[in-house]
Structures are given as C-alpha cells and as structure tokens.
Coordinates of C-alpha atoms in Angstrom, one line a residue:
Chain A
M1 CA 0.0 0.0 0.0
S2 CA 1.3 3.4 -0.8
Y3 CA 0.6 6.8 0.7
P4 CA 0.4 9.7 -1.7
I5 CA 2.2 12.8 -0.5
P6 CA 0.3 16.0 -1.1
A7 CA 2.0 18.2 -3.7
A8 CA 1.8 21.2 -1.4
A9 CA 3.6 19.3 1.4
M10 CA 6.6 18.4 -0.8
P11 CA 7.1 20.8 -3.7
A12 CA 9.2 19.5 -6.6
A13 CA 12.8 20.8 -6.6
T14 CA 13.2 23.4 -9.3
G15 CA 15.9 22.7 -11.9
P16 CA 17.2 24.5 -15.0
G17 CA 14.8 24.7 -17.9
R18 CA 17.4 23.4 -20.4
V19 CA 20.7 21.7 -20.2
G20 CA 23.5 23.6 -22.0
Q21 CA 26.0 22.0 -24.4
S22 CA 29.0 22.1 -21.9
T23 CA 26.8 20.7 -19.1
A24 CA 25.7 17.8 -21.4
V25 CA 29.4 17.2 -22.3
E26 CA 30.3 17.2 -18.6
Q27 CA 27.5 14.7 -17.8
S28 CA 28.7 12.3 -20.4
R29 CA 32.3 12.8 -19.3
A30 CA 31.4 12.0 -15.7
V31 CA 29.7 8.8 -16.7
A32 CA 32.7 7.7 -18.8
E33 CA 35.1 8.6 -16.1
V34 CA 33.3 6.4 -13.5
Q35 CA 33.2 3.5 -15.9
A36 CA 36.8 3.9 -16.8
A37 CA 37.8 4.1 -13.1
I38 CA 36.0 0.9 -12.3
Y39 CA 37.5 -0.8 -15.4
I40 CA 41.0 0.3 -14.4
A41 CA 40.6 -0.7 -10.8
Q42 CA 39.6 -4.3 -12.0
Q43 CA 42.5 -4.4 -14.4
C44 CA 45.1 -3.0 -12.0
P45 CA 44.1 -4.3 -8.6
R46 CA 46.1 -3.0 -5.6
S47 CA 49.0 -4.9 -4.1
T48 CA 48.2 -5.2 -0.4
S49 CA 51.9 -5.6 0.5
A50 CA 52.8 -2.5 -1.5
A51 CA 50.0 -0.6 0.2
I52 CA 51.3 -1.7 3.7
A53 CA 54.8 -0.6 2.8
A54 CA 53.6 2.8 1.5
M55 CA 51.5 3.2 4.7
Q56 CA 54.5 2.4 6.9
E57 CA 56.6 4.9 5.1
S58 CA 54.0 7.7 5.3
C59 CA 53.3 7.1 9.0
G60 CA 57.0 7.1 9.8
H61 CA 57.2 10.8 8.9
M62 CA 56.6 13.4 11.6
A63 CA 54.7 15.6 9.1
L64 CA 51.9 13.1 8.9
A65 CA 52.1 11.8 12.5
E66 CA 51.7 15.3 13.9
K67 CA 48.5 15.8 11.9
A68 CA 47.2 12.3 12.5
F69 CA 45.2 12.8 15.7
F70 CA 42.6 15.4 16.8
R71 CA 41.2 16.3 20.3
Y72 CA 38.1 18.2 21.2
S73 CA 36.1 18.8 24.4
R74 CA 32.7 17.3 24.9
G75 CA 30.8 17.3 28.2
G76 CA 33.9 18.1 30.2
S77 CA 36.0 15.3 28.8
Q78 CA 38.4 15.1 25.8
V79 CA 37.5 13.1 22.8
S80 CA 40.3 12.1 20.5
G81 CA 40.7 10.1 17.3
P82 CA 42.3 9.9 13.8
T83 CA 42.0 13.0 11.6
I84 CA 40.8 13.5 8.0
H85 CA 44.5 14.0 7.1
L86 CA 45.3 10.5 8.1
A87 CA 42.2 9.2 6.3
K88 CA 43.1 10.9 3.0
E89 CA 46.7 9.6 3.2
L90 CA 45.5 6.1 3.9
A91 CA 43.0 6.2 1.0
R92 CA 45.8 7.4 -1.3
V93 CA 48.2 4.5 -0.4
W94 CA 45.5 1.9 -0.3
G95 CA 44.7 2.8 -3.9
N96 CA 41.6 2.5 -6.1
V97 CA 39.6 4.6 -3.6
Q98 CA 37.6 7.7 -4.6
Y99 CA 36.0 10.0 -2.1
G100 CA 34.3 13.5 -2.0
I101 CA 32.0 16.0 -0.4
S102 CA 29.1 17.8 -2.2
E103 CA 26.8 20.6 -1.1
L104 CA 23.6 19.4 -2.6
R105 CA 21.5 22.4 -1.6
R106 CA 21.9 25.6 0.4
D107 CA 18.8 27.1 2.0
D108 CA 19.6 30.6 3.4
E109 CA 16.0 31.0 4.6
Y110 CA 16.1 28.0 6.9
G111 CA 19.8 28.5 7.6
Q112 CA 20.9 25.0 6.5
S113 CA 22.9 23.1 3.8
E114 CA 22.1 19.6 2.6
M115 CA 25.4 17.8 2.1
Q116 CA 26.7 14.5 1.1
S117 CA 30.0 12.8 1.8
W118 CA 31.1 9.6 0.2
A119 CA 34.0 7.1 -0.2
W120 CA 34.1 4.3 -2.7
D121 CA 36.5 1.4 -3.0
L122 CA 36.3 0.9 -6.8
Q123 CA 38.0 -2.5 -6.7
T124 CA 35.7 -4.2 -4.1
N125 CA 32.7 -1.9 -4.8
A126 CA 32.5 -1.2 -1.0
R127 CA 30.8 2.3 -0.9
N128 CA 29.8 4.5 2.0
S129 CA 27.7 7.7 1.6
N130 CA 26.1 10.0 4.1
T131 CA 23.6 12.7 3.3
F132 CA 23.3 15.1 6.2
I133 CA 22.1 18.6 7.1
V134 CA 24.5 21.2 8.4
Q135 CA 22.8 24.0 10.3
H136 CA 24.3 27.5 9.6
V137 CA 25.1 28.1 13.3
R138 CA 28.2 27.9 15.4
D139 CA 28.0 26.8 19.0
T140 CA 29.6 29.3 21.4
K141 CA 29.8 29.5 25.1
N142 CA 26.7 31.7 25.0
G143 CA 24.7 29.4 22.9
P144 CA 24.3 28.9 19.1
K145 CA 25.3 31.9 16.9
K146 CA 23.7 32.2 13.4
L147 CA 26.2 32.4 10.6
T148 CA 25.5 34.6 7.5
D149 CA 29.0 35.5 6.3
Q150 CA 29.9 33.5 3.2
R151 CA 33.3 32.6 4.5
D152 CA 31.8 31.4 7.8
L153 CA 29.3 29.3 5.9
Y154 CA 32.0 27.8 3.7
E155 CA 34.2 26.9 6.7
N156 CA 31.3 25.5 8.7
N157 CA 30.2 23.3 5.8
A158 CA 33.8 22.2 5.1
N159 CA 34.4 21.3 8.7
N160 CA 31.2 19.3 9.1
G161 CA 31.7 17.7 5.7
A162 CA 35.3 16.8 6.6
R163 CA 34.2 14.9 9.7
R164 CA 31.7 12.8 7.7
L165 CA 34.2 12.3 4.9
R166 CA 36.7 11.0 7.5
E167 CA 34.2 8.4 8.7
A168 CA 33.2 7.5 5.2
I169 CA 36.9 6.8 4.2
F170 CA 37.6 4.8 7.4
T171 CA 34.4 2.8 6.6
V172 CA 35.7 1.5 3.3
L173 CA 39.3 0.9 4.5
P174 CA 40.1 -2.4 6.3
L175 CA 40.0 -1.9 10.1
W176 CA 43.4 -3.5 10.5
F177 CA 45.0 -1.2 8.0
V178 CA 43.7 1.9 9.9
E179 CA 44.7 0.6 13.3
S180 CA 48.2 -0.3 12.2
A181 CA 48.6 3.2 10.8
K182 CA 47.4 4.8 14.0
D183 CA 49.9 2.7 16.0
L184 CA 52.7 3.7 13.7
C185 CA 51.9 7.4 13.9
T186 CA 51.8 7.1 17.7
K187 CA 55.3 5.5 17.7
T188 CA 56.6 8.2 15.3
L189 CA 55.3 10.9 17.7
E190 CA 56.9 9.1 20.6
S191 CA 60.2 8.9 18.9
G192 CA 59.9 12.5 17.9
G193 CA 61.7 12.1 14.6
G194 CA 64.9 11.0 16.4
K195 CA 65.3 14.1 18.6
P196 CA 66.4 13.3 22.2
L197 CA 63.6 13.2 24.8
P198 CA 64.9 16.0 27.1
E199 CA 65.2 18.3 24.0
R200 CA 61.6 17.5 23.0
I201 CA 60.4 18.1 26.6
A202 CA 62.2 21.5 26.7
G203 CA 60.6 22.3 23.2
A204 CA 57.1 21.4 24.5
I205 CA 57.5 23.6 27.6
R206 CA 58.7 26.5 25.4
V207 CA 55.9 26.3 22.7
F208 CA 53.2 26.0 25.4
G209 CA 54.8 28.9 27.2
E210 CA 54.5 31.0 24.1
M211 CA 50.7 30.2 24.3
G212 CA 50.5 31.4 27.8
I213 CA 50.4 28.0 29.4
T214 CA 52.7 27.6 32.4
L215 CA 54.8 24.6 33.3
D216 CA 52.6 24.1 36.4
Q217 CA 49.6 23.7 34.1
L218 CA 51.5 21.1 32.0
V219 CA 52.5 19.3 35.2
Q220 CA 48.9 19.3 36.4
K221 CA 47.7 18.0 32.9
L222 CA 50.2 15.1 33.1
G223 CA 49.0 13.9 36.5
G224 CA 51.3 16.1 38.6
R225 CA 54.5 14.5 37.4
N226 CA 57.6 16.6 37.2
S227 CA 58.9 17.4 33.7
N228 CA 62.0 15.3 34.4
D229 CA 59.7 12.2 34.7
W230 CA 57.7 12.8 31.4
T231 CA 57.8 10.0 28.9
A232 CA 57.9 9.9 25.2
H233 CA 54.2 9.1 25.3
D234 CA 53.5 12.2 27.4
V235 CA 55.3 14.4 24.9
A236 CA 53.4 12.7 22.0
Q237 CA 50.1 13.6 23.9
L238 CA 51.3 17.2 24.3
T239 CA 52.1 17.4 20.6
V240 CA 48.5 16.3 19.7
I241 CA 47.1 18.8 22.2
Y242 CA 49.3 21.6 20.9
K243 CA 48.2 20.9 17.3
S244 CA 44.5 20.7 18.3
I245 CA 44.7 24.1 20.1
R246 CA 46.4 25.6 17.1
N247 CA 43.8 24.2 14.8
G248 CA 41.0 25.5 17.0
E249 CA 39.6 22.0 17.6
V250 CA 39.9 22.5 21.3
S251 CA 40.3 25.7 23.4
K252 CA 43.2 26.4 25.7
D253 CA 40.7 26.6 28.6
D254 CA 39.3 23.2 27.8
E255 CA 42.7 21.5 27.9
F256 CA 44.2 23.6 30.6
P257 CA 41.6 24.9 33.0
Q258 CA 42.6 28.1 34.7
Q259 CA 44.9 27.7 37.7
R260 CA 42.9 27.2 40.8
V261 CA 42.6 30.1 43.3
T262 CA 45.3 29.6 46.0
A263 CA 45.2 30.4 49.6
D264 CA 48.0 32.9 49.0
E265 CA 45.9 34.7 46.5
L266 CA 43.0 35.1 48.9
T267 CA 45.1 36.3 51.8
R268 CA 47.5 38.6 49.9
S269 CA 46.7 42.1 51.0
T270 CA 46.8 44.4 48.0
P271 CA 44.7 47.5 48.4
T272 CA 42.4 48.2 45.5
G273 CA 42.2 51.9 46.2
T274 CA 38.4 51.5 46.4
P275 CA 37.1 51.4 50.0
A276 CA 34.8 48.5 50.7
A277 CA 33.1 50.1 53.8
P278 CA 29.9 52.1 53.2
Q279 CA 30.5 55.7 52.7
V280 CA 27.0 57.1 53.5
G281 CA 26.0 58.0 57.0
A282 CA 27.8 57.6 60.3
Q283 CA 28.8 54.1 61.3
S284 CA 28.7 52.8 64.8
A285 CA 31.5 50.5 66.0
A286 CA 29.0 47.6 66.2
D287 CA 28.3 48.0 62.5
D288 CA 31.9 47.5 61.4
P289 CA 33.3 44.2 62.9
W290 CA 36.7 45.1 61.5
A291 CA 37.0 48.1 63.7
S292 CA 35.7 46.5 66.9
T293 CA 37.4 44.2 69.3
P294 CA 36.7 40.4 69.0
V295 CA 33.3 39.5 70.3
A296 CA 33.1 36.6 72.7
P297 CA 31.3 33.6 71.3
I298 CA 27.8 32.9 72.6
P299 CA 26.0 29.6 72.9
N300 CA 24.0 28.7 69.9
S301 CA 20.4 29.7 70.2
Chain B
M1 CA 12.2 49.0 72.3
T2 CA 14.1 49.2 69.0
T3 CA 17.6 50.3 68.0
T4 CA 18.2 51.5 64.5
I5 CA 21.8 50.7 63.6
E6 CA 22.1 53.0 60.6
A7 CA 19.7 55.4 59.0
P8 CA 18.8 54.6 55.4
T9 CA 19.9 56.9 52.6
S10 CA 17.3 58.9 50.8
T11 CA 18.6 59.8 47.3
L12 CA 17.9 57.2 44.7
P13 CA 20.1 56.9 41.6
V14 CA 18.4 56.8 38.2
F15 CA 19.2 54.1 35.6
T16 CA 21.3 55.5 32.9
G17 CA 22.4 52.4 30.9
P18 CA 24.8 49.6 31.4
G19 CA 27.4 50.1 34.1
V20 CA 28.3 49.7 37.7
Y21 CA 26.0 51.4 40.3
A22 CA 27.8 51.7 43.6
D23 CA 25.7 52.4 46.7
L24 CA 22.4 51.3 45.1
P25 CA 20.0 50.2 47.9
A26 CA 19.2 46.5 47.8
E27 CA 15.4 47.2 47.4
V28 CA 16.1 49.4 44.3
Y29 CA 18.4 46.7 42.9
H30 CA 15.8 44.0 43.3
G31 CA 13.0 46.2 42.1
Q32 CA 12.4 47.4 38.5
F33 CA 15.4 49.7 38.4
V34 CA 15.9 48.9 34.7
P35 CA 12.8 50.0 32.7
G36 CA 11.1 46.8 31.5
D37 CA 13.1 44.9 34.2
S38 CA 16.2 42.8 34.2
L39 CA 17.1 39.2 35.0
S40 CA 19.3 38.3 38.0
S41 CA 21.1 35.1 38.7
T42 CA 18.5 34.2 41.3
G43 CA 15.8 34.8 38.7
A44 CA 17.5 32.6 36.2
R45 CA 17.6 29.8 38.7
K46 CA 13.9 30.3 39.4
L47 CA 13.1 30.0 35.7
L48 CA 14.6 26.5 35.4
A49 CA 13.5 23.2 36.9
P50 CA 12.8 22.2 39.6
S51 CA 11.1 25.7 39.6
C52 CA 9.2 27.1 36.6
P53 CA 8.6 30.4 34.9
A54 CA 5.2 30.8 36.6
L55 CA 6.9 30.9 40.0
F56 CA 9.5 33.4 38.7
K57 CA 6.7 35.6 37.4
Y58 CA 4.8 35.5 40.7
D59 CA 7.8 36.5 42.7
Q60 CA 8.6 39.2 40.2
D61 CA 5.1 40.7 40.5
H62 CA 4.6 40.2 44.3
G63 CA 8.1 40.2 45.7
Q64 CA 9.5 37.4 47.8
A65 CA 7.9 36.8 51.2
H66 CA 10.1 37.7 54.1
K67 CA 11.6 34.8 55.9
K68 CA 13.4 34.7 59.2
E69 CA 16.4 32.9 57.6
F70 CA 16.7 35.6 55.0
D71 CA 16.9 38.3 57.7
L72 CA 19.7 36.4 59.4
G73 CA 21.6 36.0 56.1
H74 CA 21.1 39.7 55.2
A75 CA 22.3 40.8 58.6
A76 CA 25.4 38.6 58.4
H77 CA 26.2 40.1 55.0
K78 CA 25.8 43.6 56.5
L79 CA 28.3 42.9 59.3
V80 CA 30.8 40.9 57.2
L81 CA 30.8 43.0 54.1
G82 CA 29.8 46.4 55.7
E83 CA 27.2 46.8 53.0
G84 CA 23.6 45.7 52.6
A85 CA 20.2 46.5 54.1
H86 CA 20.2 48.2 57.4
I87 CA 19.6 46.3 60.6
E88 CA 16.9 47.1 63.2
V89 CA 17.5 45.3 66.5
I90 CA 14.2 44.5 68.2
D91 CA 14.6 44.0 71.9
A92 CA 12.3 41.0 72.4
P93 CA 13.0 37.4 73.4
D94 CA 11.1 36.1 70.4
W95 CA 8.4 36.9 67.8
K96 CA 5.5 35.5 69.9
S97 CA 4.3 38.9 71.2
K98 CA 2.1 41.0 69.1
A99 CA 4.3 44.1 69.7
A100 CA 7.4 42.3 68.5
R101 CA 5.6 41.1 65.3
E102 CA 4.3 44.6 64.6
E103 CA 7.8 46.1 65.0
R104 CA 9.2 43.4 62.7
D105 CA 6.5 44.1 60.0
A106 CA 7.1 47.8 60.3
A107 CA 10.9 47.3 59.8
H108 CA 10.2 45.2 56.7
A109 CA 7.9 47.9 55.4
E110 CA 10.8 50.3 55.6
D111 CA 13.2 47.9 53.9
L112 CA 15.1 47.3 57.2
V113 CA 16.3 43.9 58.4
P114 CA 14.5 43.2 61.7
L115 CA 16.6 41.0 64.1
L116 CA 16.0 39.9 67.6
A117 CA 18.7 41.1 70.0
K118 CA 19.9 37.5 70.6
D119 CA 20.1 36.9 66.8
Y120 CA 22.1 40.2 66.4
T121 CA 24.6 39.0 68.9
K122 CA 24.8 35.7 67.0
V123 CA 25.4 37.5 63.8
E124 CA 28.2 39.5 65.4
V125 CA 29.9 36.3 66.5
M126 CA 29.5 34.9 63.0
A127 CA 31.2 38.0 61.6
D128 CA 33.9 37.6 64.2
A129 CA 34.5 34.0 63.1
I130 CA 34.9 35.2 59.5
R131 CA 37.5 37.8 60.6
R132 CA 39.4 35.1 62.5
H133 CA 39.4 32.6 59.6
P134 CA 42.8 32.2 58.0
L135 CA 41.4 32.6 54.4
A136 CA 38.1 34.5 54.8
G137 CA 39.5 37.0 57.3
P138 CA 42.2 38.4 55.0
L139 CA 40.0 38.0 52.0
F140 CA 37.3 40.3 53.4
T141 CA 39.7 42.9 54.8
P142 CA 38.2 46.4 54.0
G143 CA 40.2 48.1 51.3
T144 CA 41.2 45.0 49.5
G145 CA 37.9 44.6 47.5
V146 CA 34.6 46.2 46.7
A147 CA 31.4 45.1 48.3
E148 CA 27.9 44.8 46.8
Q149 CA 28.3 46.8 43.6
S150 CA 25.3 46.6 41.4
L151 CA 26.1 45.6 37.8
F152 CA 23.7 46.0 34.9
W153 CA 24.5 45.0 31.3
Q154 CA 22.7 43.8 28.2
D155 CA 23.1 40.2 27.1
Q156 CA 25.1 40.3 23.8
R157 CA 23.2 37.3 22.3
T158 CA 19.6 38.2 23.2
G159 CA 19.6 41.8 24.1
I160 CA 17.9 41.3 27.4
W161 CA 19.0 43.2 30.5
R162 CA 20.9 41.3 33.1
R163 CA 22.0 42.3 36.6
A164 CA 24.3 41.0 39.3
R165 CA 25.4 42.2 42.7
P166 CA 28.6 40.4 43.7
D167 CA 29.1 40.3 47.4
W168 CA 32.8 41.0 47.1
V169 CA 35.2 41.7 44.2
K170 CA 38.9 41.5 45.1
N171 CA 40.8 43.0 42.3
G172 CA 44.2 44.0 43.7
G173 CA 46.0 40.8 42.8
P174 CA 47.1 39.3 39.5
R175 CA 43.5 38.4 38.7
T176 CA 40.1 39.4 39.8
I177 CA 38.4 37.2 42.3
C178 CA 34.6 37.5 42.7
V179 CA 33.4 36.1 46.1
D180 CA 29.9 35.1 47.2
Y181 CA 29.3 34.8 51.0
K182 CA 26.5 32.4 52.0
T183 CA 25.2 31.3 55.3
T184 CA 24.2 27.7 55.4
A185 CA 22.9 25.0 57.8
D186 CA 25.8 22.6 56.9
A187 CA 29.2 23.7 55.5
S188 CA 30.5 20.1 55.2
L189 CA 31.8 19.2 51.7
D190 CA 29.1 16.6 51.1
A191 CA 26.3 18.9 52.1
L192 CA 27.8 21.7 50.0
E193 CA 28.0 19.5 46.9
R194 CA 24.3 18.7 47.2
A195 CA 23.4 22.3 47.9
I196 CA 25.4 23.6 44.9
Y197 CA 23.3 21.2 42.7
T198 CA 20.0 21.7 44.4
Y199 CA 20.1 25.5 44.4
G200 CA 22.0 25.9 41.1
Y201 CA 24.9 27.7 42.7
N202 CA 27.1 26.7 39.8
M203 CA 25.0 29.2 37.7
Q204 CA 26.1 32.1 39.9
G205 CA 29.8 32.2 39.1
P206 CA 29.5 32.3 35.3
W207 CA 26.6 34.8 35.7
Y208 CA 28.6 37.2 37.8
L209 CA 31.8 36.8 35.8
D210 CA 29.7 37.6 32.6
G211 CA 28.7 40.9 34.2
L212 CA 32.2 41.8 35.4
R213 CA 33.6 41.0 31.9
A214 CA 30.8 42.7 30.0
L215 CA 31.5 45.9 32.0
G216 CA 35.3 45.7 31.6
L217 CA 35.8 45.0 35.4
A218 CA 37.5 41.7 34.8
D219 CA 39.2 39.7 32.1
E220 CA 39.1 36.0 31.1
N221 CA 41.3 35.0 34.0
A222 CA 38.8 36.1 36.7
Q223 CA 37.7 33.5 39.1
F224 CA 34.7 33.0 41.4
I225 CA 34.6 31.4 44.8
F226 CA 32.1 30.9 47.6
V227 CA 32.6 31.4 51.3
F228 CA 30.0 29.3 53.1
Q229 CA 29.4 29.7 56.9
E230 CA 27.3 27.6 59.1
K231 CA 24.5 29.5 61.0
T232 CA 25.1 27.6 64.2
A233 CA 28.0 27.6 66.6
P234 CA 30.9 27.3 66.1
Y235 CA 30.0 28.9 62.8
L236 CA 32.4 26.9 60.7
I237 CA 33.5 28.3 57.4
T238 CA 34.3 26.5 54.1
V239 CA 35.9 28.3 51.1
V240 CA 34.8 26.6 47.9
G241 CA 35.7 26.9 44.2
L242 CA 34.0 24.9 41.5
D243 CA 35.6 22.6 38.9
P244 CA 35.5 23.5 35.2
T245 CA 32.7 21.1 34.4
A246 CA 30.4 22.4 37.1
L247 CA 31.0 26.0 35.7
Q248 CA 30.5 24.9 32.1
I249 CA 27.1 23.3 33.1
G250 CA 26.2 26.5 35.0
A251 CA 27.0 28.7 32.0
A252 CA 24.8 26.4 29.8
K253 CA 22.0 26.6 32.3
N254 CA 22.3 30.4 32.3
C255 CA 21.9 30.4 28.5
R256 CA 18.8 28.2 28.8
A257 CA 17.3 30.5 31.4
I258 CA 18.0 33.6 29.3
D259 CA 16.3 32.0 26.3
T260 CA 13.3 31.0 28.5
Y261 CA 13.0 34.5 29.9
R262 CA 13.1 36.1 26.4
E263 CA 10.5 33.6 25.1
C264 CA 8.2 34.3 28.1
I265 CA 8.5 38.0 27.6
E266 CA 7.8 37.8 23.9
T267 CA 4.8 35.5 24.2
G268 CA 3.5 36.8 27.5
H269 CA 3.2 33.2 28.6
W270 CA 4.8 32.1 31.8
P271 CA 4.3 28.3 31.9
A272 CA 3.9 26.3 35.1
Y273 CA 5.7 23.0 35.5
L274 CA 4.0 21.5 32.5
D275 CA 1.4 22.7 30.0
D276 CA 0.3 19.2 29.0
I277 CA -1.0 16.2 31.0
A278 CA 1.7 14.6 33.0
Y279 CA 1.8 10.8 33.2
L280 CA 3.8 9.7 36.1
S281 CA 5.2 6.4 37.4
L282 CA 6.0 5.5 40.9
P283 CA 9.6 6.3 42.1
I284 CA 11.9 3.5 41.0
W285 CA 12.5 2.2 44.6
A286 CA 8.7 2.3 45.3
E287 CA 7.8 0.5 42.1
K288 CA 10.4 -2.2 42.8
N289 CA 9.2 -2.7 46.4
D290 CA 5.5 -2.8 45.6
T291 CA 6.0 -5.0 42.5
E292 CA 7.6 -7.6 44.7
E293 CA 4.9 -7.2 47.3
Y294 CA 1.7 -7.0 45.3
L295 CA 2.2 -8.3 41.8

C-alpha cells in the first residue's frame, strides 16, 4: 500500500529549464570517467603488501604523524581520534579509492545546507555515503550563533563535511590497516623524529609557554608528574594537544583549566584603592566588625 | 524598644544604561530599576526546573515573602561586608508577642532587616568568626575589595538586560576574584556539593563573571569562589571553588534561562511545571518494592 504525499507538502525541486552544451558534455564525461575508473581498478588491482609498505613509510614521517590525531572537548572530557589528514593519506596509499563531499542544496531562509560525503573502493565496490544537514550556526559559550557571512558558511560546511568524509573513508578501508597506521603514527610521535627526549620536553614547555600555558599547568595536565619524569608518550600527547589548540579544535581553557585560586591569592593584602566600607552616614562601631574588638562567642540559640 | 543601627539613605540613583552602580540600595536593585526589568542570577535559577517560569513571574510581581532565615543572612552580609540592608535590632525574646511582630513588619515595610537582640549577637559572633578565619579573614579585609556593587548589562546574544550584585570583588592581585558569601545549615563538603546542585549555585559564578567581563571590570582570568558559613556555633567556614565542568554546566543553564526568559516576555506566557497532562510512574524504589509485594 502506498501513501500519496500532497504536492503542497513536498514541492518539486526546481531545476534549470534546459541543459547547456557544456553541461551535457560534462555529464557524459562524468559517466565515462566512472566507468573507466571501475574498469582500471579491476584491471590494475592493488598490491596489499605495497599498500602496507607505503602506509608504513608515510606514518614514519613526523609531518603526517603530527597531523594524524585530533582532540576536542565534549561534556567536560576530551574526545580524540584519527584525523581527516590520516584518512586521506591512507586512501591514497590503499589505492583505487575515490571520495568526496558535495553541497547538494543551500537554504539561506532556513539556515541550513544539505550535504553528502562519500567514499568508494572501486575495486571491491564497497561504498559509503552519508547525506546530512548542516545548520548554519556555530556553537559558542553563550549558545548557538547564526552564521551569515559566506566565508563562515563555507568553513562551517567544510568542517562538518570533513568529519563525515573522514568516517566514510575509514568505513571503506580495512580496520586492521587503519589501526596499524594509528599505532605507527603514535610510535613516530613518541620517537619525535629521532630528537632526544629532554630536548623535546624543553621544546614542548617552550611552545606551550608562548601560548601562555605555564609549566605548572602542564604538570597538572600530566597527573602532577615533574617534567623530568615525562615519557615519550607524554610528549606525544602534548604534541597532539598543541596541534589541536592551534587548529581550533579545542580551546586552551578546555585543555588547561585556569589555575585554581590559591590560599595565598586570597590572603594577599593588596589595596584596591576603592574602599569597601559604606560611605554614606555615620557608622557605629558595632556596624563594622573590623573596627571592633573580637566578640566573645555565645552559645548557639 | 528598638535600636536603629544605621539610617537609610534617601537619594535614589536613576538608571542611565549599562554600568556599575555603587551604593544602590538593595530594594532598588531587586526592584524594577531597569525600565522593563532585568534578569538576575536568582531569577535565572527560578526559571529553570525544579522551579518554573510561573513561579518566577509570581515572585517578580509580588516580591518574595520575608523569611526569618533571609533576615539572618542579610544581617550577616551587613556585618561581614559592611554593605547591605540596614539592621533594626528588636529587643524582644522572640516573635511571639504582638508588639514584636508589629515592629518586625514595620521594619520590613521600611526595607530594614529586623533582628531579635539575641540573633544580632549571634550574627556578630559569625562576623567575628569570619574575621578570625585564616582565608576568609584576610579576603574580606576592608580596602582589598569592593562590596555589593550593582552591575547592569545587556546580554550580547539576546539583548535582554541582566543584573548582578557580587558580594565582594577582590581585584588588587594578579587576577580578579569574585566572592559570594553564603550562610548555610551545613558547610561540610558533602552537604555543599548537594546544595550547589539543588540550588543551582554553579550558575552564579558564570553569571557574575559575565557581568564583570561585559562591563570591563575583569578579564578572562577572573575566578569565582564561595565562602560558606554555618549558621550555628561554632559557625564553621568552608571556602569553595567549582571545577570547570560544574562551571560549564552552570553557564549552559544560564543560556537556557535567558532564552526561556526572552521567550516568556515575547509570548507573555509564563508556563507552570507542565502545560500538558503529566503521566507519572512511581519512584523507581517504590515500584520495585510494591511490585515484589503485590504483583
């Protein structure tokens, strides 16, 4: 049984009245390109061992390893995972994989874009595609903020699309391939490209210092351990955090909450120059406990 | 017999826009000082569950009923901070006599804080305990901070007027520290954790810091702390800061309250707990007990 949808409830999408010559050529070319890609993928299948070797080489470079992980804050805890940069590199070395993001429709009136991300293993025909809606808003500390600037919209759509594309690519790649790549990138970060550990620790303290993050905050972040006791893994974590702050994926305050108020801060007597006592009317001694002698305690009533 | 501790001031300032209003009487601050009214942190908490906008609206229209506990708290603020509503000591053993009650009501009518003599002595001892406390004593030293400033600013996102009256702002050090002094029945850590959740105290810090920042009185490094003091001897004191998650949740609840307030003003509808029919189940523990017993 079917249920007719009233025309008023679902208006037909308006399209161009005619298809131009160059559009027609492009349509034919796109069909031929897909057919050719599938044909070539079948004729030239990937070599798994060559793909593994290429992956190992890529993940051994600091340039990729440093971009391989993201961090962001959600509900007070940090979420981390592999980035779109790692996904694209793995798709490249795996071979015969196509992927993309498309903005299907933009609706300024409703403040949303309909988008699609997809990844396709042409050799195995494993394909993943997601159609999703991106609201033209940015979440801020004071609630969602509506976006209207074209550049903001482009970046918002690109960011949201990249996250879905990352998942689409990882879906068509074998899990073991992705996990091996993540392990290798972590090892590369830990080895720091061959630089001695004390030098890397000093470098981390310096670059965070330039961001206004103190050594005390880094120590607090790493469980209160002194910088002499930091491991290669700790420095690798700090590298990911540093990159994520630089990329705006996570804020400084999320990763490094402000230093707690100390007893010394409360008791330090620094006059503000603004008197705290009331200025209007005469005050009796009983009204200002600071001026009076201590009052003897009385039994609770 | 009554003793007036301090005569109230008579000149009232006029609202001239966003800013800091020093020496603004409490009753003016809590009233409709801003034309069209403004939202306070207490109001924001009243708008959200377990309260509801209808209760907020009722309090806004009728004012909050006077409670003995409030009078004690106001008096403690007056003696500790040197600011606040003026105290009228009523020389009676309790509120049982008609004369004492009449004096109390008359004091309330004049925006004074009526206090029995024995309660006044108690509040003096509380203030003395604060002065002797190793953290709170130096913190509240006159001249190191500013008490009870009234802040009024417009919310950047929604345009509604917001207000705050921080008990104490210490700004001589490397960063501004905003302090709220509260009297409580139990200042143990467990009890305070519950109270902070129950009364939404984690909304207060972000609210006050929003005001200080909006008016250029503090930067992003400013911090907020509470000084809790028990209302019974030996009047123990606990100084409390909140962790980032509690503050983040508080800020999010403030956003929700501001949106609710704006919606209620725009629609003129101040909903009660629920507009629809509520279908309820028994509490989980009761359902479990009774299922085993009767089903």
